[in-house]
Amino acid sequence: MTTSHTDHKIGPPLWLLAELTYRCPLQCPYCSNPLDYASQEQELSTQQWLDVLQQGRALGAAQLGFSGGEPLVRQDLPELIGGARELGYYTNLITSGLGLTETKVKAFADAGLDHIQVSFQASDPELNNAVAGSRKAFQQKLAMARAVKEAGYPMVLNFVIHRHNIHQMTDILALCENLGADYVELATCQYYGWAFANREGLMPSRAQLAEAETRVNRYRAELVERDHPMKVIFVTPDYYEERPKACMNGWGSLFLTVAPDGTALPCHSARLLPIEFPNVTQASLEDIWYRSPGFNHYRGDGWMPEPCRSCDEKDKDFGGCRCQAYLLTGNADNADPVCAKSPQHDRILAARTAADHATAGLEDLTYRNARNSRVFCRS
């Protein structure tokens, strides 16, 4: 399907996400990378990435995220950071901390990096390392979080929250405070990529979620009482909402992702959709953003079926997430089943019920690694 949206005003992309590589030393079972990433080993060269950054800036992109996989495995990262600084981007490195050193932290600062976000898997080394699939991960993360703070960066820590660490809210926040965090994102697992494959083993029960929110709100109140500046963001999982989120603030509205091989996407998960997306090696970012069928596919509201088409909230949520609709219903055109108005909302209710009775342990999860990815490639 190719839909015309000539009546829909298209603004520039303001946020560019550069997924530099799918390579990563960790094996997190909720990774957002494609399940078949092992079949996608091609990566843009340094010069190709610099060209992408230049084109993105010319289009109007102001914020740039370096992610992966683990972006630190790219040896040209300082050069890419320097190029982004010369172009005037505000730059953010999203990293597990593995492969980071104090020397690299300084090199990135010298190159002009503005911001580093370090991710953790849990508040204790045993669970953190089990989820990450690395026996040295926790201590390395601690050391690098401190190095980032000492280098003068804003301390931003991210924890993906799921049924196996959701009981640790108080301990997680205490750890963040001990490390001197300025911002903490408790990103409750969203079910795409590897997380969708592991949903039954990751999704918390409603009772777990309610208890976690209570603990977070209590800790927030204590921070206010102590006049402590640490800010805490708690992201509720879509599956426990009754209205969908405005995914990426609307398809092809603000966000532009470039995958390691140069495929341009409206969001980092869109590659799973049965849509042909353009590649930066074959078209300019301007053509991709404004004129490609892939980026125009779900712009505006002309594509919407009922109940979205006549819904008075369609300009707020844009019909919800296309990837979620596809994963849960097999048709990306459908209303996001998270919405209580969706005819397929029962699939969300069924997932909640399953989470209330789930018994899967960490050993039952499918971990993100090349061997498991090749299994998905063949299936």
XYZ file of N, CA and C in Angstrom, residues 10-140:
393
model
N 4.467 18.216 6.370
C 5.583 17.447 6.903
C 6.673 18.403 7.370
N 6.998 18.349 8.647
C 8.085 19.147 9.180
C 9.393 18.383 9.087
N 10.479 18.996 9.481
C 11.787 18.322 9.407
C 11.970 17.322 10.543
N 12.870 16.360 10.364
C 13.218 15.480 11.481
C 14.089 16.250 12.466
N 13.710 16.257 13.722
C 14.482 16.988 14.724
C 15.446 16.084 15.483
N 15.149 14.787 15.526
C 15.973 13.827 16.266
C 16.454 12.750 15.310
N 17.765 12.571 15.233
C 18.366 11.534 14.396
C 19.020 10.495 15.295
N 18.624 9.233 15.126
C 19.217 8.134 15.865
C 20.118 7.351 14.924
N 21.410 7.326 15.241
C 22.388 6.597 14.432
C 22.688 5.269 15.107
N 22.068 4.209 14.613
C 22.365 2.867 15.116
C 23.632 2.391 14.409
N 24.757 2.600 15.043
C 26.038 2.401 14.379
C 26.349 0.941 14.083
N 25.839 0.043 14.914
C 26.176 -1.378 14.778
C 25.155 -2.215 15.532
N 25.011 -3.478 15.137
C 24.226 -4.428 15.912
C 25.121 -5.292 16.803
N 26.441 -5.105 16.684
C 27.354 -5.864 17.537
C 27.229 -5.383 18.982
N 27.297 -6.342 19.923
C 27.151 -5.980 21.334
C 27.701 -7.108 22.197
N 28.417 -6.782 23.285
C 28.946 -7.825 24.162
C 27.909 -8.404 25.115
N 26.736 -7.774 25.200
C 25.709 -8.250 26.125
C 24.676 -9.104 25.393
N 23.843 -9.789 26.185
C 22.855 -10.715 25.627
C 21.456 -10.462 26.202
N 21.123 -9.212 26.447
C 19.866 -8.873 27.111
C 18.657 -9.456 26.368
N 17.769 -10.150 27.072
C 16.622 -10.802 26.429
C 15.509 -9.845 26.036
N 15.696 -8.545 26.273
C 14.693 -7.551 25.878
C 15.257 -6.570 24.842
N 16.373 -6.909 24.222
C 17.012 -6.021 23.249
C 16.027 -5.630 22.145
N 16.094 -4.370 21.732
C 15.189 -3.888 20.689
C 15.717 -4.145 19.285
N 16.937 -4.660 19.161
C 17.469 -4.984 17.828
C 16.631 -6.075 17.171
N 16.657 -6.163 15.837
C 15.877 -7.191 15.148
C 16.272 -8.602 15.584
N 15.299 -9.491 15.609
C 15.589 -10.874 15.989
C 16.606 -11.507 15.046
N 16.602 -11.103 13.791
C 17.502 -11.698 12.805
C 18.739 -10.839 12.556
N 19.168 -10.090 13.583
C 20.279 -9.169 13.377
C 21.545 -9.865 12.881
N 21.717 -11.142 13.189
C 22.927 -11.861 12.775
C 23.042 -11.973 11.257
N 21.922 -11.786 10.562
C 21.955 -11.837 9.097
C 22.229 -10.463 8.496
N 22.360 -9.456 9.353
C 22.525 -8.078 8.883
C 23.850 -7.527 9.405
N 24.946 -8.010 8.835
C 26.268 -7.674 9.343
C 26.883 -6.445 8.676
N 26.284 -5.965 7.602
C 26.853 -4.825 6.896
C 26.686 -3.541 7.711
N 27.746 -2.727 7.738
C 27.707 -1.454 8.446
C 28.213 -0.338 7.533
N 27.640 0.835 7.692
C 28.119 1.996 6.953
C 29.551 2.310 7.357
N 30.313 2.844 6.433
C 31.681 3.264 6.723
C 31.671 4.586 7.487
N 32.833 4.979 7.971
C 32.954 6.265 8.677
C 32.475 7.399 7.788
N 32.943 7.427 6.549
C 32.577 8.525 5.654
C 31.086 8.502 5.331
N 30.524 7.324 5.172
C 29.084 7.244 4.917
C 28.285 7.781 6.103
N 28.716 7.472 7.319
C 28.026 8.007 8.490
C 28.173 9.524 8.553
N 29.369 10.032 8.271
C 29.564 11.483 8.289
C 28.674 12.168 7.256
N 28.496 11.524 6.112
C 27.596 12.066 5.090
C 26.146 12.077 5.589
N 25.748 10.997 6.265
C 24.401 10.931 6.824
C 24.193 12.056 7.841
N 25.181 12.267 8.706
C 25.065 13.313 9.726
C 24.956 14.692 9.083
N 25.727 14.916 8.029
C 25.671 16.203 7.342
C 24.296 16.424 6.718
N 23.778 15.387 6.073
C 22.459 15.510 5.445
C 21.364 15.725 6.495
N 21.474 15.004 7.618
C 20.487 15.168 8.671
C 20.475 16.574 9.231
N 21.660 17.130 9.421
C 21.751 18.502 9.949
C 21.177 19.495 8.945
N 21.454 19.276 7.663
C 20.919 20.163 6.642
C 19.391 20.125 6.605
N 18.821 18.973 6.944
C 17.362 18.843 6.979
C 16.747 19.544 8.186
N 17.559 19.736 9.245
C 17.054 20.393 10.449
C 17.198 19.598 11.714
N 17.761 18.379 11.624
C 17.951 17.577 12.843
C 18.903 18.295 13.792
N 18.524 18.349 15.064
C 19.330 19.063 16.061
C 19.925 18.130 17.105
N 19.215 17.047 17.410
C 19.697 16.096 18.408
C 20.100 14.800 17.719
N 21.217 14.246 18.185
C 21.771 13.045 17.581
C 22.086 12.027 18.662
N 21.556 10.824 18.498
C 21.868 9.736 19.417
C 22.731 8.701 18.735
N 23.825 8.301 19.392
C 24.648 7.200 18.924
C 24.260 5.955 19.713
N 23.754 4.934 19.018
C 23.317 3.734 19.715
C 23.717 2.505 18.925
N 23.192 1.346 19.327
C 23.521 0.084 18.683
C 22.385 -0.905 18.915
N 22.761 -2.186 19.176
C 24.019 -2.713 19.609
C 24.743 -1.837 20.626
N 26.037 -2.051 20.654
C 26.892 -1.256 21.528
C 27.765 -0.376 20.648
N 27.493 0.938 20.626
C 28.241 1.836 19.735
C 29.734 1.898 20.031
N 30.136 1.504 21.248
C 31.552 1.569 21.599
C 32.414 0.596 20.797
N 31.806 -0.398 20.155
C 32.614 -1.325 19.360
C 33.080 -0.672 18.064
N 32.501 0.476 17.700
C 32.959 1.214 16.524
C 34.200 2.018 16.907
N 35.330 1.689 16.285
C 36.583 2.362 16.606
C 36.607 3.808 16.114
N 35.698 4.164 15.212
C 35.659 5.522 14.677
C 34.714 6.438 15.456
N 34.268 6.010 16.619
C 33.298 6.808 17.372
C 33.808 8.219 17.685
N 35.062 8.399 18.128
C 35.528 9.780 18.360
C 35.445 10.652 17.105
N 35.757 10.057 15.944
C 35.682 10.820 14.699
C 34.238 11.205 14.378
N 33.318 10.296 14.615
C 31.904 10.593 14.363
C 31.387 11.650 15.328
N 31.807 11.565 16.587
C 31.419 12.584 17.567
C 31.961 13.949 17.156
N 33.239 13.981 16.748
C 33.832 15.241 16.315
C 33.125 15.826 15.112
N 32.781 14.965 14.159
C 32.056 15.436 12.989
C 30.696 16.002 13.353
N 30.009 15.344 14.294
C 28.697 15.819 14.740
C 28.811 17.163 15.449
N 29.874 17.320 16.249
C 30.073 18.594 16.949
C 30.295 19.729 15.950
N 31.110 19.485 14.923
C 31.361 20.513 13.907
C 30.079 20.907 13.186
N 29.156 19.956 13.053
C 27.887 20.230 12.376
C 26.880 20.934 13.284
N 27.130 20.937 14.586
C 26.255 21.641 15.519
C 25.205 20.799 16.201
N 25.341 19.474 16.148
C 24.395 18.600 16.853
C 24.599 18.661 18.371
N 23.514 18.408 19.114
C 23.618 18.028 20.521
C 23.685 16.506 20.523
N 24.778 15.944 21.042
C 25.044 14.518 20.882
C 24.888 13.729 22.174
N 24.352 12.529 22.017
C 24.085 11.647 23.149
C 24.600 10.256 22.818
N 25.411 9.689 23.685
C 25.897 8.318 23.542
C 25.082 7.413 24.448
N 24.439 6.414 23.869
C 23.613 5.469 24.618
C 24.394 4.165 24.705
N 24.875 3.815 25.890
C 25.829 2.726 26.019
C 25.563 1.844 27.229
N 26.001 0.595 27.120
C 25.975 -0.326 28.261
C 27.135 -0.067 29.201
N 28.124 0.682 28.730
C 29.325 0.926 29.519
C 30.414 -0.100 29.278
N 30.080 -1.225 28.685
C 31.094 -2.235 28.401
C 31.929 -1.792 27.203
N 33.229 -1.771 27.407
C 34.127 -1.240 26.396
C 34.503 0.203 26.650
N 33.844 0.838 27.614
C 34.168 2.215 27.960
C 35.337 2.235 28.945
N 36.179 3.229 28.818
C 37.305 3.435 29.731
C 37.379 4.918 30.075
N 38.127 5.251 31.108
C 38.310 6.661 31.458
C 38.976 7.408 30.311
N 39.902 6.736 29.618
C 40.570 7.361 28.472
C 39.567 7.693 27.379
N 38.636 6.759 27.111
C 37.624 7.015 26.089
C 36.655 8.111 26.518
N 36.297 8.124 27.785
C 35.412 9.179 28.278
C 36.031 10.545 28.001
N 37.322 10.669 28.287
C 38.026 11.935 28.036
C 38.098 12.232 26.540
N 38.384 11.192 25.738
C 38.472 11.392 24.291
C 37.139 11.856 23.722
N 36.056 11.283 24.217
C 34.727 11.691 23.735
C 34.433 13.137 24.139
N 34.832 13.498 25.357
C 34.625 14.877 25.800
C 35.432 15.842 24.943
N 36.669 15.464 24.647
C 37.517 16.313 23.811
C 36.943 16.452 22.403
N 36.271 15.384 21.927
C 35.679 15.416 20.586
C 34.380 16.214 20.553
N 33.815 16.488 21.736
C 32.622 17.329 21.790
C 31.336 16.637 22.169
N 31.415 15.402 22.701
C 30.193 14.700 23.102
C 29.508 15.441 24.248
N 28.189 15.606 24.148
C 27.439 16.373 25.143
C 26.877 15.534 26.278
N 26.636 14.247 26.046
C 25.789 13.511 26.976
C 26.074 12.021 26.853
N 26.140 11.326 27.976
C 26.308 9.870 27.985
C 25.235 9.257 28.882
N 24.519 8.275 28.348
C 23.538 7.520 29.134
C 24.058 6.108 29.317
N 24.168 5.682 30.577
C 24.664 4.344 30.891
C 23.500 3.483 31.364
N 23.399 2.275 30.818
C 22.310 1.372 31.191
C 22.786 0.325 32.194
N 21.888 -0.039 33.098
C 22.088 -1.135 34.044
C 20.961 -2.143 33.848
N 21.188 -3.357 34.323
C 20.157 -4.392 34.259
C 19.483 -4.644 35.603
N 20.135 -4.289 36.709
C 19.590 -4.531 38.050
C 20.427 -3.755 39.056
N 20.010 -3.798 40.322
C 20.727 -3.073 41.377
C 21.786 -3.918 42.054
N 21.846 -5.208 41.753
C 22.845 -6.082 42.363
C 23.620 -6.809 41.268
N 24.873 -7.181 41.545
C 25.708 -7.784 40.499
C 25.189 -9.120 39.993
N 24.619 -9.960 40.835
C 24.184 -11.284 40.407
C 23.096 -11.197 39.341
N 22.038 -10.450 39.631
C 20.939 -10.345 38.671
C 21.365 -9.545 37.448
N 22.092 -8.452 37.670
C 22.559 -7.645 36.547
C 23.352 -8.494 35.556
N 24.291 -9.253 36.062
C 25.160 -10.036 35.185
C 24.423 -11.195 34.529
N 23.449 -11.767 35.248
C 22.666 -12.859 34.672
C 21.839 -12.376 33.490
N 21.207 -11.212 33.635
C 20.394 -10.665 32.554
C 21.271 -10.218 31.385
N 22.417 -9.611 31.709
C 23.309 -9.104 30.673
C 24.067 -10.211 29.962
N 24.218 -11.350 30.634
C 25.001 -12.433 30.055
C 26.487 -12.169 30.114
N 26.922 -11.424 31.139
C 28.340 -11.091 31.296
C 28.677 -11.049 32.776
N 29.696 -11.794 33.176
C 30.050 -11.877 34.594
C 30.716 -10.610 35.117
N 31.212 -9.763 34.218
C 31.928 -8.561 34.644
C 31.128 -7.281 34.437
N 29.908 -7.426 33.956
C 29.151 -6.253 33.529
C 28.908 -5.256 34.655
N 28.458 -5.725 35.820
C 28.017 -4.803 36.874
C 29.156 -3.917 37.359
N 30.299 -4.505 37.687
C 31.413 -3.717 38.197
C 31.920 -2.732 37.143
N 31.915 -3.149 35.883
C 32.320 -2.240 34.810
C 31.360 -1.070 34.701
